[in-house]
Amino acid sequence: MIYKNTKINCTQEELDEFINNISIKYEIRGFDEDFNGHKIENPTGDPAAKYYVLQVGDRVYLQPHAPYQQGFIAIKEVNVHKIVNEHAEKIIDEMIINNFAISPEGELQSLRRLTSELMFSLAEKDFETRSIKQGQANIMLIMAKNDIK
């Protein structure tokens, strides 16, 4: 199965179950609020900026600006949900790839196994073909001996 241009080793049902079992929680906080007793710096300098604490499965992220974007883009009330959802989606993608991606070594083993199975199947077909031809030759020989046309 292919997931976002990566070959993975699971069924759609297994993938859906994996995704559905990942808990996602987040809190939006102002920079005036401490986190675990520590002041969080506002890298954007925007007084309306927020930060969030995102938990995806057992992973926790404290994010003071929009991730995956160039520069320090402020997180504000108008964009926070979009930013958090995109961040969570990228984390889940990473979790899926880490759990299910087929490694090049695994891909090579799979190709070797398939090649071996194909070679065995071809050998069986070759044996069957030779047996059929031998049977036909025997029939023709019997027909010739008995002058059957």
PDB file of C-alpha atoms in Angstrom:
ATOM      1  CA  MET A   1       0.000   0.000   0.000  1.00  0.00           C
ATOM      2  CA  ILE A   2       1.230   3.535  -0.742  1.00  0.00           C
ATOM      3  CA  TYR A   3       0.819   6.312   1.846  1.00  0.00           C
ATOM      4  CA  LYS A   4       1.914   9.790   0.757  1.00  0.00           C
ATOM      5  CA  ASN A   5       4.471   8.449  -1.750  1.00  0.00           C
ATOM      6  CA  THR A   6       5.850   5.880   0.712  1.00  0.00           C
ATOM      7  CA  LYS A   7       5.289   2.140   0.451  1.00  0.00           C
ATOM      8  CA  ILE A   8       3.918   0.864   3.751  1.00  0.00           C
ATOM      9  CA  ASN A   9       3.322  -2.636   5.054  1.00  0.00           C
ATOM     10  CA  CYS A  10      -0.263  -2.621   6.333  1.00  0.00           C
ATOM     11  CA  THR A  11      -3.838  -2.781   5.122  1.00  0.00           C
ATOM     12  CA  GLN A  12      -6.158   0.220   4.933  1.00  0.00           C
ATOM     13  CA  GLU A  13      -8.054  -1.173   7.927  1.00  0.00           C
ATOM     14  CA  GLU A  14      -4.852  -1.464   9.993  1.00  0.00           C
ATOM     15  CA  LEU A  15      -3.864   2.070   9.007  1.00  0.00           C
ATOM     16  CA  ASP A  16      -7.298   3.447   9.920  1.00  0.00           C
ATOM     17  CA  GLU A  17      -7.183   1.664  13.278  1.00  0.00           C
ATOM     18  CA  PHE A  18      -3.679   3.008  13.976  1.00  0.00           C
ATOM     19  CA  ILE A  19      -4.761   6.579  13.174  1.00  0.00           C
ATOM     20  CA  ASN A  20      -7.998   6.306  15.168  1.00  0.00           C
ATOM     21  CA  ASN A  21      -6.072   5.147  18.253  1.00  0.00           C
ATOM     22  CA  ILE A  22      -3.802   8.222  18.314  1.00  0.00           C
ATOM     23  CA  SER A  23      -5.020  10.744  20.867  1.00  0.00           C
ATOM     24  CA  ILE A  24      -4.610  14.422  20.001  1.00  0.00           C
ATOM     25  CA  LYS A  25      -4.879  17.163  22.623  1.00  0.00           C
ATOM     26  CA  TYR A  26      -3.750  20.758  22.648  1.00  0.00           C
ATOM     27  CA  GLU A  27      -3.861  23.891  24.782  1.00  0.00           C
ATOM     28  CA  ILE A  28      -3.565  27.430  23.472  1.00  0.00           C
ATOM     29  CA  ARG A  29      -1.786  29.796  25.859  1.00  0.00           C
ATOM     30  CA  GLY A  30      -0.705  33.399  25.944  1.00  0.00           C
ATOM     31  CA  PHE A  31       2.960  34.227  26.411  1.00  0.00           C
ATOM     32  CA  ASP A  32       2.013  35.813  29.730  1.00  0.00           C
ATOM     33  CA  GLU A  33       1.224  32.285  31.010  1.00  0.00           C
ATOM     34  CA  ASP A  34       4.027  30.101  32.335  1.00  0.00           C
ATOM     35  CA  PHE A  35       4.465  26.507  31.231  1.00  0.00           C
ATOM     36  CA  ASN A  36       5.592  24.152  34.000  1.00  0.00           C
ATOM     37  CA  GLY A  37       6.825  27.163  35.936  1.00  0.00           C
ATOM     38  CA  HIS A  38       8.817  28.609  33.020  1.00  0.00           C
ATOM     39  CA  LYS A  39       8.198  31.742  31.016  1.00  0.00           C
ATOM     40  CA  ILE A  40       8.004  31.038  27.289  1.00  0.00           C
ATOM     41  CA  GLU A  41       9.653  33.631  25.048  1.00  0.00           C
ATOM     42  CA  ASN A  42       7.665  35.160  22.202  1.00  0.00           C
ATOM     43  CA  PRO A  43       9.974  34.846  19.162  1.00  0.00           C
ATOM     44  CA  THR A  44       7.629  36.867  16.934  1.00  0.00           C
ATOM     45  CA  GLY A  45       7.447  40.007  19.062  1.00  0.00           C
ATOM     46  CA  ASP A  46       3.714  40.216  18.275  1.00  0.00           C
ATOM     47  CA  PRO A  47       1.776  41.075  21.457  1.00  0.00           C
ATOM     48  CA  ALA A  48      -1.286  39.151  20.160  1.00  0.00           C
ATOM     49  CA  ALA A  49       0.751  35.982  19.549  1.00  0.00           C
ATOM     50  CA  LYS A  50       0.014  32.730  21.371  1.00  0.00           C
ATOM     51  CA  TYR A  51       1.808  29.445  21.808  1.00  0.00           C
ATOM     52  CA  TYR A  52       0.379  25.971  22.040  1.00  0.00           C
ATOM     53  CA  VAL A  53       1.184  22.696  23.706  1.00  0.00           C
ATOM     54  CA  LEU A  54       0.298  19.797  21.419  1.00  0.00           C
ATOM     55  CA  GLN A  55       0.134  16.175  22.495  1.00  0.00           C
ATOM     56  CA  VAL A  56      -0.069  13.553  19.735  1.00  0.00           C
ATOM     57  CA  GLY A  57      -0.007  10.059  21.205  1.00  0.00           C
ATOM     58  CA  ASP A  58       2.867  10.079  23.687  1.00  0.00           C
ATOM     59  CA  ARG A  59       4.694  12.971  22.002  1.00  0.00           C
ATOM     60  CA  VAL A  60       4.434  16.506  23.411  1.00  0.00           C
ATOM     61  CA  TYR A  61       5.372  19.687  21.531  1.00  0.00           C
ATOM     62  CA  LEU A  62       5.552  23.229  22.853  1.00  0.00           C
ATOM     63  CA  GLN A  63       5.226  25.461  19.800  1.00  0.00           C
ATOM     64  CA  PRO A  64       5.817  29.245  20.094  1.00  0.00           C
ATOM     65  CA  HIS A  65       5.459  29.973  16.334  1.00  0.00           C
ATOM     66  CA  ALA A  66       4.009  28.322  13.227  1.00  0.00           C
ATOM     67  CA  PRO A  67       6.092  25.222  12.427  1.00  0.00           C
ATOM     68  CA  TYR A  68       7.156  24.208   8.911  1.00  0.00           C
ATOM     69  CA  GLN A  69       7.143  27.832   7.745  1.00  0.00           C
ATOM     70  CA  GLN A  70      10.052  30.089   7.016  1.00  0.00           C
ATOM     71  CA  GLY A  71      10.685  32.682   9.707  1.00  0.00           C
ATOM     72  CA  PHE A  72       8.780  33.163  12.934  1.00  0.00           C
ATOM     73  CA  ILE A  73       5.105  33.308  11.965  1.00  0.00           C
ATOM     74  CA  ALA A  74       2.935  34.325  14.920  1.00  0.00           C
ATOM     75  CA  ILE A  75       0.240  31.975  16.144  1.00  0.00           C
ATOM     76  CA  LYS A  76      -2.951  33.977  16.658  1.00  0.00           C
ATOM     77  CA  GLU A  77      -6.594  33.235  17.381  1.00  0.00           C
ATOM     78  CA  VAL A  78      -7.406  33.424  13.647  1.00  0.00           C
ATOM     79  CA  ASN A  79      -4.831  30.845  12.514  1.00  0.00           C
ATOM     80  CA  VAL A  80      -4.182  28.654  15.554  1.00  0.00           C
ATOM     81  CA  HIS A  81      -6.570  25.810  14.681  1.00  0.00           C
ATOM     82  CA  LYS A  82      -5.250  25.530  11.118  1.00  0.00           C
ATOM     83  CA  ILE A  83      -1.637  25.559  12.369  1.00  0.00           C
ATOM     84  CA  VAL A  84      -2.292  22.974  15.105  1.00  0.00           C
ATOM     85  CA  ASN A  85      -4.146  20.666  12.702  1.00  0.00           C
ATOM     86  CA  GLU A  86      -1.345  20.854  10.113  1.00  0.00           C
ATOM     87  CA  HIS A  87       1.267  20.206  12.818  1.00  0.00           C
ATOM     88  CA  ALA A  88      -0.669  17.198  14.170  1.00  0.00           C
ATOM     89  CA  GLU A  89      -1.133  15.826  10.641  1.00  0.00           C
ATOM     90  CA  LYS A  90       2.620  15.995   9.940  1.00  0.00           C
ATOM     91  CA  ILE A  91       3.377  14.257  13.246  1.00  0.00           C
ATOM     92  CA  ILE A  92       0.864  11.501  12.460  1.00  0.00           C
ATOM     93  CA  ASP A  93       2.390  11.103   8.979  1.00  0.00           C
ATOM     94  CA  GLU A  94       5.800  10.694  10.612  1.00  0.00           C
ATOM     95  CA  MET A  95       4.398   8.128  13.060  1.00  0.00           C
ATOM     96  CA  ILE A  96       2.830   6.145  10.200  1.00  0.00           C
ATOM     97  CA  ILE A  97       6.063   6.159   8.197  1.00  0.00           C
ATOM     98  CA  ASN A  98       8.104   5.159  11.265  1.00  0.00           C
ATOM     99  CA  ASN A  99       5.725   2.298  12.089  1.00  0.00           C
ATOM    100  CA  PHE A 100       4.807   0.941   8.668  1.00  0.00           C
ATOM    101  CA  ALA A 101       7.283   2.053   5.984  1.00  0.00           C
ATOM    102  CA  ILE A 102       9.004  -0.750   4.159  1.00  0.00           C
ATOM    103  CA  SER A 103      12.752  -0.331   4.407  1.00  0.00           C
ATOM    104  CA  PRO A 104      14.920  -0.833   1.329  1.00  0.00           C
ATOM    105  CA  GLU A 105      16.172  -4.047   2.970  1.00  0.00           C
ATOM    106  CA  GLY A 106      12.606  -5.214   3.522  1.00  0.00           C
ATOM    107  CA  GLU A 107      11.721  -4.327  -0.048  1.00  0.00           C
ATOM    108  CA  LEU A 108      14.707  -6.327  -1.288  1.00  0.00           C
ATOM    109  CA  GLN A 109      13.701  -9.340   0.832  1.00  0.00           C
ATOM    110  CA  SER A 110      10.160  -9.072  -0.502  1.00  0.00           C
ATOM    111  CA  LEU A 111      11.409  -8.952  -4.103  1.00  0.00           C
ATOM    112  CA  ARG A 112      13.688 -11.952  -3.499  1.00  0.00           C
ATOM    113  CA  ARG A 113      10.808 -13.936  -2.019  1.00  0.00           C
ATOM    114  CA  LEU A 114       8.533 -13.029  -4.947  1.00  0.00           C
ATOM    115  CA  THR A 115      11.285 -13.935  -7.430  1.00  0.00           C
ATOM    116  CA  SER A 116      11.779 -17.288  -5.720  1.00  0.00           C
ATOM    117  CA  GLU A 117       8.033 -17.983  -5.796  1.00  0.00           C
ATOM    118  CA  LEU A 118       7.889 -17.004  -9.469  1.00  0.00           C
ATOM    119  CA  MET A 119      10.850 -19.234 -10.352  1.00  0.00           C
ATOM    120  CA  PHE A 120       9.220 -22.171  -8.527  1.00  0.00           C
ATOM    121  CA  SER A 121       5.949 -21.526 -10.354  1.00  0.00           C
ATOM    122  CA  LEU A 122       7.763 -21.388 -13.700  1.00  0.00           C
ATOM    123  CA  ALA A 123       9.564 -24.660 -12.908  1.00  0.00           C
ATOM    124  CA  GLU A 124       6.212 -26.300 -12.120  1.00  0.00           C
ATOM    125  CA  LYS A 125       4.732 -25.014 -15.403  1.00  0.00           C
ATOM    126  CA  ASP A 126       7.789 -26.237 -17.317  1.00  0.00           C
ATOM    127  CA  PHE A 127       7.430 -29.692 -15.735  1.00  0.00           C
ATOM    128  CA  GLU A 128       3.712 -29.758 -16.587  1.00  0.00           C
ATOM    129  CA  THR A 129       4.440 -28.692 -20.180  1.00  0.00           C
ATOM    130  CA  ARG A 130       7.101 -31.368 -20.583  1.00  0.00           C
ATOM    131  CA  SER A 131       4.739 -33.981 -19.108  1.00  0.00           C
ATOM    132  CA  ILE A 132       1.997 -32.972 -21.530  1.00  0.00           C
ATOM    133  CA  LYS A 133       4.386 -33.085 -24.482  1.00  0.00           C
ATOM    134  CA  GLN A 134       5.669 -36.508 -23.363  1.00  0.00           C
ATOM    135  CA  GLY A 135       2.086 -37.718 -23.059  1.00  0.00           C
ATOM    136  CA  GLN A 136       1.288 -36.433 -26.545  1.00  0.00           C
ATOM    137  CA  ALA A 137       4.410 -38.118 -27.932  1.00  0.00           C
ATOM    138  CA  ASN A 138       3.390 -41.406 -26.284  1.00  0.00           C
ATOM    139  CA  ILE A 139      -0.105 -41.155 -27.767  1.00  0.00           C
ATOM    140  CA  MET A 140       1.327 -40.467 -31.225  1.00  0.00           C
ATOM    141  CA  LEU A 141       3.704 -43.429 -30.859  1.00  0.00           C
ATOM    142  CA  ILE A 142       0.855 -45.740 -29.839  1.00  0.00           C
ATOM    143  CA  MET A 143      -1.246 -44.429 -32.711  1.00  0.00           C
ATOM    144  CA  ALA A 144       1.625 -45.031 -35.162  1.00  0.00           C
ATOM    145  CA  LYS A 145       2.230 -48.566 -33.861  1.00  0.00           C
ATOM    146  CA  ASN A 146      -1.423 -49.396 -34.177  1.00  0.00           C
ATOM    147  CA  ASP A 147      -1.751 -47.589 -37.507  1.00  0.00           C
ATOM    148  CA  ILE A 148      -4.404 -45.268 -36.157  1.00  0.00           C
ATOM    149  CA  LYS A 149      -4.962 -42.092 -38.141  1.00  0.00           C
TER     150      LYS A 149
END
